[in-house]
Amino acid sequence: MNPKELKNRLDARKSGSDDFYLLDVRNPNEQEISTIDGTDLLIPVAELPGRIGELDSWKSSGKEIIVYCRSGARSANACGVLKSTGFSKVFNLEGGILLYSDEVDPSLAKY
């Protein structure tokens, strides 16, 4: 999923015409620097395998999960972890928060 698609989906979610989960897999110190408005949960990618149970309600909901990190590499890995544990509607934010900042919200701090 590209940043502009995510922005459109976030806008649609605010109006109630779309519903999905937005998962940040960066580290807490990165989230303190900047975060995409509408993020539902932070689970660092290294902790994801041990915390997958926290997402059981997400799996049973059938909603899509959009995953992001700083540049897209860790979130791509997280998507693989989620898919290997039975999640089927999982999407990676291309370019991560850096590209989102470039294309959608330049007010987000880059690091």
Short mmCIF file of C-alpha atoms in Angstrom, two decimals:
data_model
loop_
_atom_site.label_atom_id
_atom_site.label_comp_id
_atom_site.label_asym_id
_atom_site.label_seq_id
_atom_site.Cartn_x
_atom_site.Cartn_y
_atom_site.Cartn_z
CA MET A 1 0.00 0.00 0.00
CA ASN A 2 1.40 3.39 -0.88
CA PRO A 3 1.21 6.46 1.41
CA LYS A 4 -1.55 8.21 -0.53
CA GLU A 5 -3.71 5.08 -0.41
CA LEU A 6 -3.22 4.94 3.36
CA LYS A 7 -4.16 8.61 3.71
CA ASN A 8 -7.36 8.00 1.72
CA ARG A 9 -8.19 5.01 3.90
CA LEU A 10 -7.51 6.96 7.10
CA ASP A 11 -9.81 9.74 5.90
CA ALA A 12 -12.49 7.18 5.04
CA ARG A 13 -12.10 5.54 8.45
CA LYS A 14 -12.70 8.89 10.17
CA SER A 15 -15.98 9.23 8.29
CA GLY A 16 -16.95 5.64 9.12
CA SER A 17 -16.80 4.29 5.59
CA ASP A 18 -13.67 2.14 6.11
CA ASP A 19 -12.38 0.06 8.99
CA PHE A 20 -8.94 -1.46 9.42
CA TYR A 21 -6.11 -1.62 11.93
CA LEU A 22 -2.91 0.42 11.67
CA LEU A 23 0.05 -1.26 13.36
CA ASP A 24 3.36 0.49 14.06
CA VAL A 25 6.27 -1.96 14.40
CA ARG A 26 8.96 0.60 15.24
CA ASN A 27 10.53 1.03 18.65
CA PRO A 28 8.92 3.25 21.32
CA ASN A 29 11.63 5.91 21.00
CA GLU A 30 10.85 6.19 17.28
CA GLN A 31 7.16 6.61 17.99
CA GLU A 32 8.02 9.48 20.33
CA ILE A 33 9.65 11.30 17.38
CA SER A 34 6.69 10.95 15.03
CA THR A 35 3.68 8.75 14.39
CA ILE A 36 0.96 8.48 11.80
CA ASP A 37 -2.29 9.84 13.20
CA GLY A 38 -4.72 6.96 13.53
CA THR A 39 -2.19 4.33 14.62
CA ASP A 40 -3.98 1.69 16.68
CA LEU A 41 -1.08 -0.12 18.33
CA LEU A 42 2.70 -0.16 18.67
CA ILE A 43 4.43 -3.52 18.85
CA PRO A 44 8.15 -3.45 17.97
CA VAL A 45 8.87 -6.00 15.26
CA ALA A 46 11.33 -7.87 17.50
CA GLU A 47 8.54 -8.38 20.05
CA LEU A 48 5.84 -9.32 17.55
CA PRO A 49 6.23 -13.14 17.65
CA GLY A 50 5.87 -13.13 21.45
CA ARG A 51 2.97 -10.68 21.45
CA ILE A 52 0.94 -12.10 18.57
CA GLY A 53 -1.78 -13.12 21.04
CA GLU A 54 -2.55 -9.43 21.60
CA LEU A 55 -3.87 -9.37 18.05
CA ASP A 56 -6.28 -12.32 18.36
CA SER A 57 -9.29 -10.01 18.26
CA TRP A 58 -7.86 -8.42 15.12
CA LYS A 59 -7.64 -11.80 13.43
CA SER A 60 -11.19 -12.75 14.36
CA SER A 61 -12.53 -9.35 13.23
CA GLY A 62 -11.59 -10.02 9.61
CA LYS A 63 -10.39 -6.42 9.23
CA GLU A 64 -7.32 -5.58 7.20
CA ILE A 65 -4.10 -4.74 9.00
CA ILE A 66 -1.78 -2.10 7.58
CA VAL A 67 1.72 -2.27 9.03
CA TYR A 68 4.36 0.46 8.99
CA CYS A 69 7.85 1.23 10.23
CA ARG A 70 10.45 3.86 9.36
CA SER A 71 11.27 2.81 5.78
CA GLY A 72 9.22 -0.30 5.05
CA ALA A 73 11.74 -3.08 5.73
CA ARG A 74 10.74 -4.02 9.29
CA SER A 75 7.06 -3.76 8.44
CA ALA A 76 7.55 -6.10 5.47
CA ASN A 77 9.11 -8.57 7.90
CA ALA A 78 6.21 -8.07 10.33
CA CYS A 79 3.74 -8.77 7.52
CA GLY A 80 5.49 -12.09 6.97
CA VAL A 81 5.23 -12.93 10.67
CA LEU A 82 1.53 -12.07 10.72
CA LYS A 83 0.78 -14.09 7.58
CA SER A 84 2.70 -17.10 8.94
CA THR A 85 0.48 -17.07 12.02
CA GLY A 86 -2.81 -17.03 10.15
CA PHE A 87 -3.51 -13.38 9.38
CA SER A 88 -4.58 -13.05 5.78
CA LYS A 89 -5.44 -9.39 5.18
CA VAL A 90 -2.06 -7.80 5.89
CA PHE A 91 -0.51 -4.91 3.96
CA ASN A 92 2.84 -3.14 4.21
CA LEU A 93 3.10 0.64 3.93
CA GLU A 94 5.62 1.16 1.13
CA GLY A 95 8.46 3.44 2.18
CA GLY A 96 7.24 3.58 5.77
CA ILE A 97 6.71 6.77 7.70
CA LEU A 98 9.54 8.46 5.76
CA LEU A 99 7.71 8.21 2.44
CA TYR A 100 4.41 9.03 4.17
CA SER A 101 6.04 12.23 5.42
CA ASP A 102 7.31 13.05 1.92
CA GLU A 103 4.05 12.36 0.10
CA VAL A 104 1.29 13.04 2.63
CA ASP A 105 2.26 14.79 5.86
CA PRO A 106 5.47 16.83 5.79
CA SER A 107 4.85 17.91 9.38
CA LEU A 108 5.99 14.45 10.55
CA ALA A 109 9.54 14.61 11.87
CA LYS A 110 12.10 12.56 9.95
CA TYR A 111 14.91 10.75 11.70
#
